[in-house]
Amino acid sequence: MRLPFTLLLCAASAIAQTATGTISVITEDSTQAVVQRATVSVVNKSTGLTRSGTSGERGEFQATFLPAGQYSITVQAAGFKRSNIASFTLQVDQNATVRLTLTPGDVVETVQVTESTPLLEADTSSLGQVIENKKILELPLNGRNPFALGLLAGNTTPVTGMGTNLPFIAGGGRFSSNEVLLDGLDNNTTVTSGAIGRSGIAMQPSVDAVQEFKVKTNSFSAEFGHAAGAVISATIKSGSNEYHGTLFEFLRNDKLDANNFFTNAAGLPRAAFRQNQFGGVFGGRIIRNKTFFFGDYQGTRQRTAAASSVGSLPSTGIRGGDLSSLRIPIFDPLARRVAANGTVVSTLFPGAIIPQARINASSAAVLKLIPDPNFGAAGALSRNFFRQIPRGFNQDQWDVRVDHAVTSNHNLFGRVSKSNQANPQPGIIDGFIGGSSKLYRDIFQAVLNDTVVFSPTVVNEFRAGYTRHNGSRLVDNVSDGAKFAVDNKVALFPFPVTGFPSIAFNFSGEGTGSTQFDGFGGGSSDLNYENRFHFADTISVNRGKHNLKMGVDFRRNRFDTLRGNPFFGQFIFGSIFSSSSDTPGSGAPFADYLMGFPSLIQGTQMLDWGRQADVYFGTFFQDDWKLSKKLTLNLGFRYDLYTQPIDIRDRGGLFDLEKSRFAVPGKDGYTRGIVDGDHNNFGPRAGFAYQAGRRWVMRGGYGIFYGLRDQNQEMTQIAGNNPNTPALIAPVVNASRTVAPPYTINSPVLAGPTATTLEAYSAAAPLARTIRSQGFHDARFPMLDQYNFSIQFQPAEALLIETSYQGARGRDLATLFINVNQVPFEFALDGRNVQARRPYPMINGVVIPSFSKAKSNYNAFNLRVEKRHRNGLNFLANYTWQKNMEEGGSGPSSFTQNGGTSIALDTYNLSREKGLAPIDVAHIFNVSYGYELPWGPGQRWASGRGVAGKVIGGWQLNGITFVRGGFPTDIRTNRLPPIFNTFNVPDRVKGEPLQVSSKRGPDSFFNPAAFRVPGTTLSNTGAPIQLFGDSARRVARGPGSVNFDFSLFKEVTFGDRMRLQFRTEAFNLTNTPTFSLASSNTPPMTCIGRTPGSACNDNNPEFGKLSGAQATGRQLQFGLKFLF
């Protein structure tokens, strides 16, 4: 698209009002006729910042780009007394309208007007919630992450299991489509959890440093872009003419906590836990009414073993070769032969006992590093190992902000922030055999703001910012693992950096995770560095009834990474060589492991750094048109341009699904970005706000929004593919076709060529690799239609009731991974399900692109009741009833939410991927509150200021109650059709409830009788072929959650300027456990039966159980604050 140059010069950014607000003053006489040419002055009470002008033809004066805070408003006009509002609170991103009725009289006389912050939103159609400073400072907040309070807003859903530090999603969008702004700066990051491609929050400021923030959930104006979900805008505090500061210390200790549910069930004491958070803030003037400073520091020291985990490890007997407890027939891999029907059969090991002479010495050596089961019933095959995993980290963070008034019409501020954190990530087993690593989160951020008032009706704001984020993960004891492998003849992979490889037990013999026991070794080393540059400019023009805004927003992002998948390589052991085709359900992954016969060898590692870059550009026009005193129209239009990422040195490539080769940037007819661009992201916005009466407002809005594509960076990270990331060479194996095992755990692993074509590979010797890619010609960016209607009612001065409907319809969303290297089910029936029949026979693994073809549909009702602080009481309550549906999957970055899976069930029947979104929670209720007990100095009772008053006064109660329903989840089965797919679902038994009806708990949650192992059918050769199950995706729901957080304050004053605050905070006050779902590929979520049609617990007593307590037991925190 070609944009006029003049539009670029006068446009404004998506952050025009994210860190500031607007006060509109309307002057009227007693007959409600407008008073023109009245002199209006708006003054910031802390800094003296002043905006002055005269009211226009409709009696309105507007002050834009004002920092949130306390203001005084003065109006004077000939023939009227001067009117003054001594204190008016402006919130972040607020369009506040103040109507002043002038009284006839002498201008030297002053009328004091009491005006509180408006609760009714009569000027905007967007839905959202301001989390003001009082809530941020006073509500109990475990972990002291201020953004976690965003869950107090309506239409928000908690996020778990997605590899992001963002606490919630909202408005029917996906978590990668949220926009997070700090002082108007892009505060997003795609470097979280030591991996790139999962969106989160970069800088998380200290609670005491945040002024306030706002969560917008639906139909925000055109000035906001770069988002198709929620917009979260926060501000750091600034200095003032007065010196103010706070010193604080918060202490947590396991001696004050209740025991974790599973720790208690295991008869173990509370896990050790020590946490100290300490620091302070200080701000004031450098030059009165001209230059101000603010600074803060917070240190966190945590030492804990509180991460209780339940895993599955082989018993002593199983390790020694006695697999009879598995109740699975085990066959001899060295006795495999071709039967008359063309399939491979073998000879049974009597009693499922493998002779000692047949156990591989390297496999046995590794098992000496594995602890014995210590949890659950005797002989339990899963959830039989419990460990309090030691954790701890150190974090230091600080912010420095300076504000300067160059002139009365020209203001600057700058901020520099830094955070350093090192977080150990131990595995369930100590040492390299458990894959332990360390995660770093080192962040630097700088922002500059320049606001110029050209005239009372024309204001310009320019912002520039930079963020650097090191989100690297490094495996512990890499050299020890490599040495152990060499000493015990475990094959090392031919990578630039070598370490002990990953070992996984997967019934399918493919994939990357374990489905029988927890895997060993491996670990992840990823070096990830992100640099984000942000420039924006805004101009605001007031023309009578029209408040116009225009702007541009430019961002440049760069990711530098060195990574692998798995980084040290991986041996997958499946139920392949210990099975026999004439005995369905035979063979066990651990049996293949004991004898040293992997079914898949895979892994990659970059030869050189990847350096990816992309650009975002947005421009908009917004007109807030005051059509009448009662009706305001919000009209806007926005254009968003996201460029396709490139590697700045053209390393690597992307797999071309049509040409069966790797496309190299800038060569052979491909562009540097390889993937076609998406340049038609036009977003109209329209809404209204109608004040039907003094206490009533009706609002509605519609808009089209475009967000970031929700897909793993490994699909777009060009340097992560050939020729920069060569794969391995290993023969393909198949349970019903491969006779002799082609390699062992000791066989040398050979690196593949770096060529972009696959000519070196064949069906007999294929490329052993999982390939992720995307559609080259349909890589569109997600589009979300949002719409809402709401009614607000203010029955009292400080009380608001709002009912709202909001909806969102998503299009062009990223699908989950679709395995295009699967064969149709018909091939299995006629015996053609061999490697040579795969769509990409030269690849032994899944080829899983993601396409921009998924859809979503979100509908929600929300009831909000809010009471602003008055008479010592404030509260905010929200109830949300919602449904979030999807078609085509929820994107490959969010599939792991609560037992989900990443790949489509059947590539040739994608209609089965329609169902509940993994983040759908039908019912959510939350209420937060604060209450100052009404006795003591300044209160209703016992208000004396003596010693007694100091003792009984200054008490305050605060709390948060959060209740939600359960998340949806998949139920799987280990019985797979022989068509190279990676998972299957069981059959649903009609009439049986999904959850047990009585005594529901962690040991019995899902009803085993509700599902059964799918049946089989005979192929043309007479071999039994496993069928697909008929259960829907995410057919079941996990447990809900009830949580009460509570705090009690006691405050002692010393004179007029000093206060000492003692705080006691209880998290999960009632000690109610919130149980979590097991991983999707583990026995509690897998239907394992001995024969087709058998119940899910027929051969799996662990089915339907819950794996852990997501919420810890009751925790107490003591805090001490000195405020001056």
Short mmCIF file of N, CA and C in Angstrom, two decimals, residues 879-957:
data_model
loop_
_atom_site.label_atom_id
_atom_site.label_comp_id
_atom_site.label_asym_id
_atom_site.label_seq_id
_atom_site.Cartn_x
_atom_site.Cartn_y
_atom_site.Cartn_z
N TYR A 879 -18.52 -10.69 37.66
CA TYR A 879 -18.92 -12.06 37.32
C TYR A 879 -18.98 -12.15 35.80
N THR A 880 -18.27 -13.14 35.24
CA THR A 880 -18.23 -13.34 33.79
C THR A 880 -18.75 -14.72 33.46
N TRP A 881 -19.69 -14.76 32.52
CA TRP A 881 -20.22 -16.00 31.97
C TRP A 881 -19.87 -15.98 30.49
N GLN A 882 -19.06 -16.93 30.05
CA GLN A 882 -18.48 -16.84 28.71
C GLN A 882 -18.36 -18.21 28.06
N LYS A 883 -18.20 -18.16 26.74
CA LYS A 883 -17.93 -19.36 25.96
C LYS A 883 -16.98 -18.99 24.83
N ASN A 884 -15.90 -19.77 24.72
CA ASN A 884 -14.87 -19.50 23.73
C ASN A 884 -14.68 -20.75 22.87
N MET A 885 -15.11 -20.66 21.62
CA MET A 885 -15.04 -21.79 20.70
C MET A 885 -13.96 -21.54 19.65
N GLU A 886 -13.47 -22.62 19.07
CA GLU A 886 -12.47 -22.49 18.01
C GLU A 886 -12.71 -23.54 16.94
N GLU A 887 -12.19 -23.27 15.78
CA GLU A 887 -12.28 -24.20 14.66
C GLU A 887 -10.94 -24.20 13.95
N GLY A 888 -10.28 -25.35 13.96
CA GLY A 888 -8.96 -25.44 13.35
C GLY A 888 -7.82 -25.34 14.33
N GLY A 889 -8.15 -25.36 15.61
CA GLY A 889 -7.09 -25.35 16.62
C GLY A 889 -6.83 -23.98 17.17
N SER A 890 -6.11 -23.95 18.28
CA SER A 890 -5.89 -22.71 19.01
C SER A 890 -4.49 -22.17 18.83
N GLY A 891 -3.80 -22.59 17.79
CA GLY A 891 -2.46 -22.08 17.57
C GLY A 891 -1.42 -22.93 18.26
N PRO A 892 -0.30 -23.18 17.62
CA PRO A 892 0.70 -24.08 18.18
C PRO A 892 1.43 -23.54 19.39
N SER A 893 1.22 -22.28 19.76
CA SER A 893 1.86 -21.77 20.97
C SER A 893 1.00 -21.96 22.20
N SER A 894 -0.28 -22.23 22.04
CA SER A 894 -1.16 -22.33 23.20
C SER A 894 -1.74 -23.72 23.39
N PHE A 895 -1.24 -24.67 22.62
CA PHE A 895 -1.83 -26.01 22.69
C PHE A 895 -1.61 -26.68 24.03
N THR A 896 -0.54 -26.36 24.75
CA THR A 896 -0.24 -27.08 25.98
C THR A 896 -1.07 -26.63 27.16
N GLN A 897 -1.95 -25.65 26.95
CA GLN A 897 -2.79 -25.21 28.06
C GLN A 897 -3.62 -26.36 28.59
N ASN A 898 -3.35 -26.77 29.81
CA ASN A 898 -4.20 -27.72 30.53
C ASN A 898 -4.46 -29.02 29.78
N GLY A 899 -3.41 -29.74 29.49
CA GLY A 899 -3.58 -31.06 28.92
C GLY A 899 -3.92 -31.08 27.46
N GLY A 900 -3.66 -30.00 26.75
CA GLY A 900 -3.94 -29.97 25.31
C GLY A 900 -2.87 -30.68 24.53
N THR A 901 -3.03 -30.73 23.23
CA THR A 901 -2.03 -31.35 22.37
C THR A 901 -1.79 -30.48 21.17
N SER A 902 -0.62 -30.59 20.56
CA SER A 902 -0.18 -29.62 19.58
C SER A 902 -0.55 -29.95 18.15
N ILE A 903 -0.91 -31.18 17.85
CA ILE A 903 -1.07 -31.62 16.47
C ILE A 903 -2.49 -32.07 16.24
N ALA A 904 -2.99 -31.82 15.04
CA ALA A 904 -4.34 -32.25 14.68
C ALA A 904 -4.44 -33.77 14.78
N LEU A 905 -5.62 -34.22 15.18
CA LEU A 905 -5.85 -35.65 15.34
C LEU A 905 -5.69 -36.39 14.01
N ASP A 906 -6.37 -35.91 12.99
CA ASP A 906 -6.35 -36.57 11.68
C ASP A 906 -6.24 -35.49 10.61
N THR A 907 -5.12 -35.47 9.93
CA THR A 907 -4.87 -34.46 8.91
C THR A 907 -5.96 -34.45 7.85
N TYR A 908 -6.56 -35.61 7.59
CA TYR A 908 -7.54 -35.71 6.51
C TYR A 908 -8.98 -35.53 7.00
N ASN A 909 -9.14 -35.10 8.23
CA ASN A 909 -10.47 -34.82 8.77
C ASN A 909 -10.35 -33.71 9.82
N LEU A 910 -10.06 -32.49 9.36
CA LEU A 910 -9.82 -31.39 10.27
C LEU A 910 -11.09 -30.87 10.92
N SER A 911 -12.24 -31.34 10.48
CA SER A 911 -13.48 -30.94 11.14
C SER A 911 -13.51 -31.40 12.59
N ARG A 912 -12.69 -32.37 12.94
CA ARG A 912 -12.64 -32.85 14.31
C ARG A 912 -11.93 -31.87 15.24
N GLU A 913 -11.30 -30.84 14.66
CA GLU A 913 -10.58 -29.87 15.49
C GLU A 913 -11.48 -28.73 15.96
N LYS A 914 -12.77 -28.83 15.78
CA LYS A 914 -13.70 -27.82 16.25
C LYS A 914 -14.15 -28.17 17.66
N GLY A 915 -14.06 -27.20 18.55
CA GLY A 915 -14.47 -27.47 19.92
C GLY A 915 -14.17 -26.29 20.82
N LEU A 916 -14.18 -26.52 22.12
CA LEU A 916 -13.87 -25.47 23.08
C LEU A 916 -12.41 -25.06 22.96
N ALA A 917 -12.15 -23.78 23.12
CA ALA A 917 -10.78 -23.30 23.15
C ALA A 917 -10.11 -23.76 24.45
N PRO A 918 -8.81 -23.98 24.43
CA PRO A 918 -8.15 -24.47 25.65
C PRO A 918 -8.19 -23.49 26.80
N ILE A 919 -8.49 -22.22 26.51
CA ILE A 919 -8.55 -21.22 27.58
C ILE A 919 -10.00 -20.87 27.92
N ASP A 920 -10.95 -21.72 27.54
CA ASP A 920 -12.35 -21.46 27.86
C ASP A 920 -12.64 -21.82 29.31
N VAL A 921 -13.13 -20.86 30.06
CA VAL A 921 -13.61 -21.09 31.43
C VAL A 921 -15.01 -20.48 31.49
N ALA A 922 -16.00 -21.30 31.73
CA ALA A 922 -17.39 -20.85 31.58
C ALA A 922 -17.78 -19.79 32.61
N HIS A 923 -17.33 -19.94 33.84
CA HIS A 923 -17.77 -19.04 34.91
C HIS A 923 -16.55 -18.54 35.69
N ILE A 924 -16.48 -17.22 35.88
CA ILE A 924 -15.42 -16.61 36.67
C ILE A 924 -16.03 -15.52 37.54
N PHE A 925 -15.73 -15.56 38.82
CA PHE A 925 -16.19 -14.53 39.74
C PHE A 925 -15.01 -14.07 40.57
N ASN A 926 -14.87 -12.76 40.72
CA ASN A 926 -13.84 -12.25 41.60
C ASN A 926 -14.35 -10.99 42.28
N VAL A 927 -13.88 -10.77 43.48
CA VAL A 927 -14.20 -9.55 44.22
C VAL A 927 -12.96 -9.14 45.00
N SER A 928 -12.63 -7.87 44.94
CA SER A 928 -11.53 -7.32 45.74
C SER A 928 -12.10 -6.19 46.60
N TYR A 929 -11.53 -5.98 47.77
CA TYR A 929 -12.10 -5.02 48.68
C TYR A 929 -11.05 -4.49 49.65
N GLY A 930 -11.35 -3.32 50.20
CA GLY A 930 -10.54 -2.73 51.25
C GLY A 930 -11.45 -1.99 52.21
N TYR A 931 -11.21 -2.14 53.51
CA TYR A 931 -12.08 -1.52 54.50
C TYR A 931 -11.24 -1.02 55.66
N GLU A 932 -11.33 0.30 55.92
CA GLU A 932 -10.65 0.90 57.06
C GLU A 932 -11.59 0.82 58.26
N LEU A 933 -11.19 0.13 59.30
CA LEU A 933 -12.05 -0.04 60.46
C LEU A 933 -12.36 1.33 61.07
N PRO A 934 -13.65 1.57 61.40
CA PRO A 934 -14.12 2.94 61.70
C PRO A 934 -13.88 3.39 63.13
N TRP A 935 -12.69 3.16 63.64
CA TRP A 935 -12.39 3.73 64.95
C TRP A 935 -10.93 4.17 64.97
N GLY A 936 -10.68 5.14 65.83
CA GLY A 936 -9.35 5.72 65.90
C GLY A 936 -9.36 7.14 65.37
N PRO A 937 -8.21 7.82 65.38
CA PRO A 937 -8.13 9.22 64.93
C PRO A 937 -8.67 9.40 63.51
N GLY A 938 -9.56 10.40 63.38
CA GLY A 938 -10.13 10.69 62.08
C GLY A 938 -11.27 9.80 61.68
N GLN A 939 -11.64 8.82 62.51
CA GLN A 939 -12.71 7.88 62.18
C GLN A 939 -13.98 8.22 62.95
N ARG A 940 -15.00 7.41 62.73
CA ARG A 940 -16.32 7.69 63.29
C ARG A 940 -16.35 7.50 64.80
N TRP A 941 -15.69 6.47 65.32
CA TRP A 941 -15.72 6.17 66.73
C TRP A 941 -14.31 6.24 67.33
N ALA A 942 -14.27 6.53 68.61
CA ALA A 942 -13.01 6.59 69.36
C ALA A 942 -11.96 7.36 68.60
N SER A 943 -12.33 8.60 68.24
CA SER A 943 -11.47 9.39 67.34
C SER A 943 -10.42 10.21 68.06
N GLY A 944 -10.23 9.98 69.34
CA GLY A 944 -9.22 10.72 70.07
C GLY A 944 -7.82 10.43 69.56
N ARG A 945 -6.90 11.37 69.80
CA ARG A 945 -5.55 11.24 69.27
C ARG A 945 -4.53 10.83 70.34
N GLY A 946 -4.99 10.34 71.46
CA GLY A 946 -4.08 9.92 72.50
C GLY A 946 -3.48 8.55 72.21
N VAL A 947 -2.88 7.98 73.24
CA VAL A 947 -2.26 6.66 73.10
C VAL A 947 -3.29 5.62 72.73
N ALA A 948 -4.48 5.71 73.36
CA ALA A 948 -5.53 4.74 73.07
C ALA A 948 -5.94 4.83 71.60
N GLY A 949 -6.02 6.03 71.07
CA GLY A 949 -6.38 6.20 69.68
C GLY A 949 -5.35 5.58 68.75
N LYS A 950 -4.08 5.70 69.08
CA LYS A 950 -3.05 5.11 68.25
C LYS A 950 -3.10 3.58 68.28
N VAL A 951 -3.54 3.02 69.40
CA VAL A 951 -3.60 1.56 69.52
C VAL A 951 -4.77 1.00 68.75
N ILE A 952 -5.96 1.60 68.95
CA ILE A 952 -7.16 1.02 68.32
C ILE A 952 -7.40 1.56 66.93
N GLY A 953 -6.70 2.60 66.52
CA GLY A 953 -6.90 3.19 65.20
C GLY A 953 -5.90 2.67 64.19
N GLY A 954 -6.15 2.97 62.92
CA GLY A 954 -5.21 2.63 61.85
C GLY A 954 -5.28 1.21 61.36
N TRP A 955 -6.38 0.50 61.61
CA TRP A 955 -6.52 -0.89 61.17
C TRP A 955 -7.28 -0.94 59.83
N GLN A 956 -6.86 -1.84 58.95
CA GLN A 956 -7.49 -1.96 57.63
C GLN A 956 -7.51 -3.41 57.19
N LEU A 957 -8.63 -3.83 56.58
CA LEU A 957 -8.79 -5.16 56.02
C LEU A 957 -8.81 -5.07 54.50
#
